[in-house]
Every structure is written in structure tokens, then in C-alpha cells.
């Protein structure tokens, strides 16, 4: 059967989602838990790659396996074997040809800013602190200008494979800036992203 799982994880202590030869990845930690529960180590397909230190609130992945555990109990079974910074939120059976990466039509990133002169030890790993007062109304107006289809070639890293293949056009469907007290969030939804 083909299983689709939604994960949430704190990426602080990981080198990203994808398995890396010289670092602990979310995928490897998840596969360790999967092997402990299923007794096998199926190949997993993630909806995206996340970089080192990036967190995920709703990361989709799928894998094929013969599993005797009812799908409704799979999240609890896996969570009992996963590190505390990785959690399975949901699981369901999907068609055999489903692939999480190819089924992902948009991806949303949230950038969090603590707009305060004094930082909080509880927010240090989750917010970027900017002490000077931000004009979030002006930021929101500027953010709206990013919505649409754009060529991001000028922002690609030197030697980028996307640039080499002429694959630098992306469509941003949402770019918002909101404030709640001293917390500012910039939310960007697009059909894909490029390596800086």
C-alpha cells in the first residue's frame, strides 16, 4: 500500500530533510522510526527538501509498505518511536501512483520576526529579532508586489542547477505581512523556490 503522512518537525538539530552523508537528517530519523515500527526501511518520498535548521508545520511524505497496523493508529505508533522534535500528524492510504513531490502544487514559508529591543530565550530559535520598529503596513504593501510570475535568475546562487537549466521562473500566489504585538510574520506561498 501507498501511505501519505503529514509531519511536523523542528529542524534545529537536523541538516535538512534529505538524507546527507555527513549529518543527521529528518528523513533518516523518520526512517529509523519507520523501521522500528514496521520492521523494514521503505524508501520515502518527501514533498520538498528543507535546508538545515528549517522547521515544518505540514510536511507531506509517502512510502510503499505492507503494514499490519491500521492506518488510523499509524501516527501514534510512529510517534512512539520518533524523536520528540518530529511528529506524524496524520496518515492515510493513497493511490499507488501518488508521489508527494509531484503532488505538491504550492509550498508556503513563514518567516517570523520578533520586533523588540529585548529577545526571549524561548523564541531564540524560532524568530529573527529586529530591535528597531518595523513599518509592517509599508512592508505589506511592498510584499503585495511580489505576487505574480517572476524570473528569479538574478537571485540564484552561482552554479545553481536551476539557472543552468533555465528553470528560474516561479509564481508567487501569496505574500503577506502581519503583526501581532511585537511578532511579525511574512508568509510566502509559491509554486516552488530556488536555492538562494
PDB file of C-alpha atoms in Angstrom:
ATOM      1  CA  UNK A   1       0.000   0.000   0.000  1.00  0.00           C
ATOM      2  CA  UNK A   2       0.998   3.604  -0.524  1.00  0.00           C
ATOM      3  CA  UNK A   3       0.805   5.729   2.637  1.00  0.00           C
ATOM      4  CA  UNK A   4       0.668   9.528   2.779  1.00  0.00           C
ATOM      5  CA  UNK A   5       1.785  11.051   6.076  1.00  0.00           C
ATOM      6  CA  UNK A   6       1.832  14.647   7.236  1.00  0.00           C
ATOM      7  CA  UNK A   7       4.690  15.547   9.569  1.00  0.00           C
ATOM      8  CA  UNK A   8       5.635  18.494  11.731  1.00  0.00           C
ATOM      9  CA  UNK A   9       9.234  18.900  12.805  1.00  0.00           C
ATOM     10  CA  UNK A  10      11.663  21.249  14.466  1.00  0.00           C
ATOM     11  CA  UNK A  11      14.658  21.325  12.147  1.00  0.00           C
ATOM     12  CA  UNK A  12      17.073  22.915  14.629  1.00  0.00           C
ATOM     13  CA  UNK A  13      19.207  19.805  15.086  1.00  0.00           C
ATOM     14  CA  UNK A  14      18.979  18.467  11.520  1.00  0.00           C
ATOM     15  CA  UNK A  15      20.933  19.109   8.325  1.00  0.00           C
ATOM     16  CA  UNK A  16      17.651  19.322   6.399  1.00  0.00           C
ATOM     17  CA  UNK A  17      15.046  16.822   5.290  1.00  0.00           C
ATOM     18  CA  UNK A  18      17.021  14.847   2.714  1.00  0.00           C
ATOM     19  CA  UNK A  19      19.453  12.127   3.826  1.00  0.00           C
ATOM     20  CA  UNK A  20      23.009  13.513   3.905  1.00  0.00           C
ATOM     21  CA  UNK A  21      26.253  11.521   4.181  1.00  0.00           C
ATOM     22  CA  UNK A  22      27.720  13.754   6.907  1.00  0.00           C
ATOM     23  CA  UNK A  23      24.802  14.855   9.025  1.00  0.00           C
ATOM     24  CA  UNK A  24      21.605  13.835  10.774  1.00  0.00           C
ATOM     25  CA  UNK A  25      18.583  14.447   8.558  1.00  0.00           C
ATOM     26  CA  UNK A  26      14.860  14.426   9.246  1.00  0.00           C
ATOM     27  CA  UNK A  27      14.420  11.689   6.618  1.00  0.00           C
ATOM     28  CA  UNK A  28      16.977   9.402   8.296  1.00  0.00           C
ATOM     29  CA  UNK A  29      15.444   9.936  11.745  1.00  0.00           C
ATOM     30  CA  UNK A  30      11.973   9.264  10.316  1.00  0.00           C
ATOM     31  CA  UNK A  31      13.183   6.102   8.552  1.00  0.00           C
ATOM     32  CA  UNK A  32      14.714   4.884  11.833  1.00  0.00           C
ATOM     33  CA  UNK A  33      11.296   5.225  13.476  1.00  0.00           C
ATOM     34  CA  UNK A  34       9.572   3.624  10.500  1.00  0.00           C
ATOM     35  CA  UNK A  35      11.939   0.660  10.638  1.00  0.00           C
ATOM     36  CA  UNK A  36      11.338   0.249  14.383  1.00  0.00           C
ATOM     37  CA  UNK A  37       7.565   0.111  13.805  1.00  0.00           C
ATOM     38  CA  UNK A  38       7.329  -1.786  10.501  1.00  0.00           C
ATOM     39  CA  UNK A  39      10.439  -3.941  10.641  1.00  0.00           C
ATOM     40  CA  UNK A  40      11.525  -2.647   7.225  1.00  0.00           C
ATOM     41  CA  UNK A  41      13.007   0.584   5.871  1.00  0.00           C
ATOM     42  CA  UNK A  42      10.923   1.680   2.876  1.00  0.00           C
ATOM     43  CA  UNK A  43      12.074   4.432   0.548  1.00  0.00           C
ATOM     44  CA  UNK A  44      10.287   7.669   1.427  1.00  0.00           C
ATOM     45  CA  UNK A  45       9.325  10.473  -0.955  1.00  0.00           C
ATOM     46  CA  UNK A  46       9.141  13.943   0.575  1.00  0.00           C
ATOM     47  CA  UNK A  47       7.125  16.822  -0.860  1.00  0.00           C
ATOM     48  CA  UNK A  48      10.197  19.051  -0.779  1.00  0.00           C
ATOM     49  CA  UNK A  49      13.698  19.459   0.540  1.00  0.00           C
ATOM     50  CA  UNK A  50      14.172  21.695   3.516  1.00  0.00           C
ATOM     51  CA  UNK A  51      17.510  23.230   4.420  1.00  0.00           C
ATOM     52  CA  UNK A  52      19.415  22.830   7.664  1.00  0.00           C
ATOM     53  CA  UNK A  53      17.563  24.352  10.598  1.00  0.00           C
ATOM     54  CA  UNK A  54      14.266  24.787   8.728  1.00  0.00           C
ATOM     55  CA  UNK A  55      11.114  23.706  10.553  1.00  0.00           C
ATOM     56  CA  UNK A  56       7.950  22.246   9.005  1.00  0.00           C
ATOM     57  CA  UNK A  57       4.333  22.529  10.123  1.00  0.00           C
ATOM     58  CA  UNK A  58       2.766  20.325   7.441  1.00  0.00           C
ATOM     59  CA  UNK A  59       5.351  18.300   5.523  1.00  0.00           C
ATOM     60  CA  UNK A  60       3.893  15.561   3.292  1.00  0.00           C
ATOM     61  CA  UNK A  61       5.714  12.338   2.502  1.00  0.00           C
ATOM     62  CA  UNK A  62       4.715   8.967   1.132  1.00  0.00           C
ATOM     63  CA  UNK A  63       6.066   5.437   1.160  1.00  0.00           C
ATOM     64  CA  UNK A  64       5.026   1.984  -0.028  1.00  0.00           C
ATOM     65  CA  UNK A  65       4.877  -0.802   2.557  1.00  0.00           C
ATOM     66  CA  UNK A  66       2.911  -3.798   3.739  1.00  0.00           C
ATOM     67  CA  UNK A  67       1.684  -2.680   7.127  1.00  0.00           C
ATOM     68  CA  UNK A  68      -0.442  -4.642   9.591  1.00  0.00           C
ATOM     69  CA  UNK A  69      -1.088  -1.559  11.730  1.00  0.00           C
ATOM     70  CA  UNK A  70      -4.419   0.150  10.924  1.00  0.00           C
ATOM     71  CA  UNK A  71      -3.735   3.463   9.183  1.00  0.00           C
ATOM     72  CA  UNK A  72      -5.624   5.351  11.917  1.00  0.00           C
ATOM     73  CA  UNK A  73      -3.127   4.034  14.506  1.00  0.00           C
ATOM     74  CA  UNK A  74       0.000   4.623  12.422  1.00  0.00           C
ATOM     75  CA  UNK A  75       0.659   8.188  13.702  1.00  0.00           C
ATOM     76  CA  UNK A  76       0.627   7.064  17.352  1.00  0.00           C
ATOM     77  CA  UNK A  77       2.785   4.023  16.612  1.00  0.00           C
ATOM     78  CA  UNK A  78       5.367   6.091  14.736  1.00  0.00           C
ATOM     79  CA  UNK A  79       5.351   8.956  17.239  1.00  0.00           C
ATOM     80  CA  UNK A  80       6.244   6.481  19.988  1.00  0.00           C
ATOM     81  CA  UNK A  81       9.472   5.696  18.071  1.00  0.00           C
ATOM     82  CA  UNK A  82      10.366   9.115  16.670  1.00  0.00           C
ATOM     83  CA  UNK A  83      12.484  11.810  18.330  1.00  0.00           C
ATOM     84  CA  UNK A  84      10.389  14.410  20.172  1.00  0.00           C
ATOM     85  CA  UNK A  85      11.155  17.032  17.525  1.00  0.00           C
ATOM     86  CA  UNK A  86       9.459  15.005  14.745  1.00  0.00           C
ATOM     87  CA  UNK A  87       5.745  14.172  14.859  1.00  0.00           C
ATOM     88  CA  UNK A  88       3.358  12.428  12.482  1.00  0.00           C
ATOM     89  CA  UNK A  89       0.134  14.458  12.404  1.00  0.00           C
ATOM     90  CA  UNK A  90      -1.909  12.250  10.090  1.00  0.00           C
ATOM     91  CA  UNK A  91      -1.748   9.175   7.859  1.00  0.00           C
ATOM     92  CA  UNK A  92      -3.905   7.838   5.058  1.00  0.00           C
ATOM     93  CA  UNK A  93      -3.772   5.391   2.188  1.00  0.00           C
ATOM     94  CA  UNK A  94      -3.427   6.966  -1.268  1.00  0.00           C
ATOM     95  CA  UNK A  95      -3.394   5.568  -4.826  1.00  0.00           C
ATOM     96  CA  UNK A  96      -0.316   3.510  -5.727  1.00  0.00           C
ATOM     97  CA  UNK A  97       0.928   6.112  -8.220  1.00  0.00           C
ATOM     98  CA  UNK A  98       0.749   9.031  -5.752  1.00  0.00           C
ATOM     99  CA  UNK A  99       4.093  10.825  -5.210  1.00  0.00           C
ATOM    100  CA  UNK A 100       4.322  13.568  -2.568  1.00  0.00           C
ATOM    101  CA  UNK A 101       6.809  15.687  -4.506  1.00  0.00           C
ATOM    102  CA  UNK A 102       4.869  15.728  -7.750  1.00  0.00           C
ATOM    103  CA  UNK A 103       1.535  16.253  -5.987  1.00  0.00           C
ATOM    104  CA  UNK A 104       2.771  19.410  -4.212  1.00  0.00           C
ATOM    105  CA  UNK A 105       1.402  22.339  -6.217  1.00  0.00           C
ATOM    106  CA  UNK A 106       2.361  25.070  -3.750  1.00  0.00           C
ATOM    107  CA  UNK A 107       4.667  25.488  -0.785  1.00  0.00           C
ATOM    108  CA  UNK A 108       4.308  28.055   1.976  1.00  0.00           C
ATOM    109  CA  UNK A 109       7.141  29.518   4.012  1.00  0.00           C
ATOM    110  CA  UNK A 110       6.604  31.616   7.130  1.00  0.00           C
ATOM    111  CA  UNK A 111       9.364  33.949   8.288  1.00  0.00           C
ATOM    112  CA  UNK A 112       8.963  35.070  11.890  1.00  0.00           C
ATOM    113  CA  UNK A 113      10.393  38.269  13.307  1.00  0.00           C
ATOM    114  CA  UNK A 114      10.479  39.373  16.925  1.00  0.00           C
ATOM    115  CA  UNK A 115      10.280  43.168  16.604  1.00  0.00           C
ATOM    116  CA  UNK A 116      11.589  44.011  20.058  1.00  0.00           C
ATOM    117  CA  UNK A 117      14.662  45.514  21.697  1.00  0.00           C
ATOM    118  CA  UNK A 118      14.770  42.560  24.087  1.00  0.00           C
ATOM    119  CA  UNK A 119      14.671  38.986  22.900  1.00  0.00           C
ATOM    120  CA  UNK A 120      13.131  35.995  24.609  1.00  0.00           C
ATOM    121  CA  UNK A 121      15.116  32.848  25.408  1.00  0.00           C
ATOM    122  CA  UNK A 122      12.045  30.840  24.385  1.00  0.00           C
ATOM    123  CA  UNK A 123      11.891  32.383  20.907  1.00  0.00           C
ATOM    124  CA  UNK A 124      15.598  32.431  20.056  1.00  0.00           C
ATOM    125  CA  UNK A 125      15.472  29.526  17.606  1.00  0.00           C
ATOM    126  CA  UNK A 126      12.149  30.450  16.052  1.00  0.00           C
ATOM    127  CA  UNK A 127      12.250  34.203  15.461  1.00  0.00           C
ATOM    128  CA  UNK A 128      14.760  36.561  13.909  1.00  0.00           C
ATOM    129  CA  UNK A 129      14.971  39.604  16.180  1.00  0.00           C
ATOM    130  CA  UNK A 130      14.937  43.124  14.760  1.00  0.00           C
ATOM    131  CA  UNK A 131      15.077  45.750  17.515  1.00  0.00           C
ATOM    132  CA  UNK A 132      14.003  48.825  15.507  1.00  0.00           C
ATOM    133  CA  UNK A 133      10.273  49.353  14.918  1.00  0.00           C
ATOM    134  CA  UNK A 134       9.193  47.842  11.578  1.00  0.00           C
ATOM    135  CA  UNK A 135       6.562  49.575   9.458  1.00  0.00           C
ATOM    136  CA  UNK A 136       4.510  46.470   8.734  1.00  0.00           C
ATOM    137  CA  UNK A 137       1.903  48.412   6.746  1.00  0.00           C
ATOM    138  CA  UNK A 138       4.606  49.552   4.322  1.00  0.00           C
ATOM    139  CA  UNK A 139       6.091  46.047   4.314  1.00  0.00           C
ATOM    140  CA  UNK A 140       2.668  44.575   3.445  1.00  0.00           C
ATOM    141  CA  UNK A 141       2.273  46.986   0.521  1.00  0.00           C
ATOM    142  CA  UNK A 142       5.743  46.043  -0.760  1.00  0.00           C
ATOM    143  CA  UNK A 143       5.046  42.324  -0.262  1.00  0.00           C
ATOM    144  CA  UNK A 144       1.981  42.539  -2.491  1.00  0.00           C
ATOM    145  CA  UNK A 145       4.327  43.477  -5.349  1.00  0.00           C
ATOM    146  CA  UNK A 146       5.904  40.020  -5.206  1.00  0.00           C
ATOM    147  CA  UNK A 147       2.630  38.306  -6.106  1.00  0.00           C
ATOM    148  CA  UNK A 148       2.687  37.055  -9.688  1.00  0.00           C
ATOM    149  CA  UNK A 149       5.015  35.243 -12.077  1.00  0.00           C
ATOM    150  CA  UNK A 150       8.667  36.330 -11.945  1.00  0.00           C
ATOM    151  CA  UNK A 151      12.088  35.247 -13.186  1.00  0.00           C
ATOM    152  CA  UNK A 152      14.398  34.908 -10.168  1.00  0.00           C
ATOM    153  CA  UNK A 153      17.621  34.260 -12.111  1.00  0.00           C
ATOM    154  CA  UNK A 154      19.352  37.284 -10.562  1.00  0.00           C
ATOM    155  CA  UNK A 155      18.798  35.840  -7.072  1.00  0.00           C
ATOM    156  CA  UNK A 156      20.141  32.328  -7.791  1.00  0.00           C
ATOM    157  CA  UNK A 157      23.381  31.110  -6.258  1.00  0.00           C
ATOM    158  CA  UNK A 158      26.383  30.879  -8.568  1.00  0.00           C
ATOM    159  CA  UNK A 159      26.388  27.470 -10.230  1.00  0.00           C
ATOM    160  CA  UNK A 160      22.712  26.902  -9.471  1.00  0.00           C
ATOM    161  CA  UNK A 161      21.308  23.915 -11.370  1.00  0.00           C
ATOM    162  CA  UNK A 162      18.007  25.782 -11.836  1.00  0.00           C
ATOM    163  CA  UNK A 163      19.863  28.654 -13.519  1.00  0.00           C
ATOM    164  CA  UNK A 164      21.884  26.249 -15.674  1.00  0.00           C
ATOM    165  CA  UNK A 165      18.658  24.623 -16.887  1.00  0.00           C
ATOM    166  CA  UNK A 166      16.792  27.911 -17.391  1.00  0.00           C
ATOM    167  CA  UNK A 167      14.282  26.936 -14.699  1.00  0.00           C
ATOM    168  CA  UNK A 168      14.166  30.173 -12.721  1.00  0.00           C
ATOM    169  CA  UNK A 169      10.574  31.357 -13.216  1.00  0.00           C
ATOM    170  CA  UNK A 170       8.268  30.921 -10.224  1.00  0.00           C
ATOM    171  CA  UNK A 171       4.746  32.086  -9.412  1.00  0.00           C
ATOM    172  CA  UNK A 172       4.083  33.623  -6.010  1.00  0.00           C
ATOM    173  CA  UNK A 173       0.391  33.363  -5.175  1.00  0.00           C
ATOM    174  CA  UNK A 174       0.517  34.969  -1.731  1.00  0.00           C
ATOM    175  CA  UNK A 175       2.924  37.262   0.091  1.00  0.00           C
ATOM    176  CA  UNK A 176       1.601  38.823   3.287  1.00  0.00           C
ATOM    177  CA  UNK A 177       2.964  40.638   6.305  1.00  0.00           C
ATOM    178  CA  UNK A 178       1.055  40.579   9.587  1.00  0.00           C
ATOM    179  CA  UNK A 179       1.754  41.885  13.071  1.00  0.00           C
ATOM    180  CA  UNK A 180       0.514  40.654  16.450  1.00  0.00           C
ATOM    181  CA  UNK A 181       2.111  42.801  19.138  1.00  0.00           C
ATOM    182  CA  UNK A 182       5.874  42.515  18.720  1.00  0.00           C
ATOM    183  CA  UNK A 183       5.561  39.423  16.485  1.00  0.00           C
ATOM    184  CA  UNK A 184       5.722  39.918  12.720  1.00  0.00           C
ATOM    185  CA  UNK A 185       5.123  37.155  10.188  1.00  0.00           C
ATOM    186  CA  UNK A 186       5.923  37.194   6.494  1.00  0.00           C
ATOM    187  CA  UNK A 187       4.099  34.393   4.689  1.00  0.00           C
ATOM    188  CA  UNK A 188       5.003  33.451   1.118  1.00  0.00           C
ATOM    189  CA  UNK A 189       3.179  30.837  -0.969  1.00  0.00           C
ATOM    190  CA  UNK A 190       4.595  29.872  -4.364  1.00  0.00           C
ATOM    191  CA  UNK A 191       4.686  27.013  -6.841  1.00  0.00           C
ATOM    192  CA  UNK A 192       8.339  26.421  -5.982  1.00  0.00           C
ATOM    193  CA  UNK A 193      11.504  28.023  -4.653  1.00  0.00           C
ATOM    194  CA  UNK A 194      15.123  28.313  -5.748  1.00  0.00           C
ATOM    195  CA  UNK A 195      18.344  27.787  -3.843  1.00  0.00           C
ATOM    196  CA  UNK A 196      19.296  31.392  -2.990  1.00  0.00           C
TER     197      UNK A 196
END
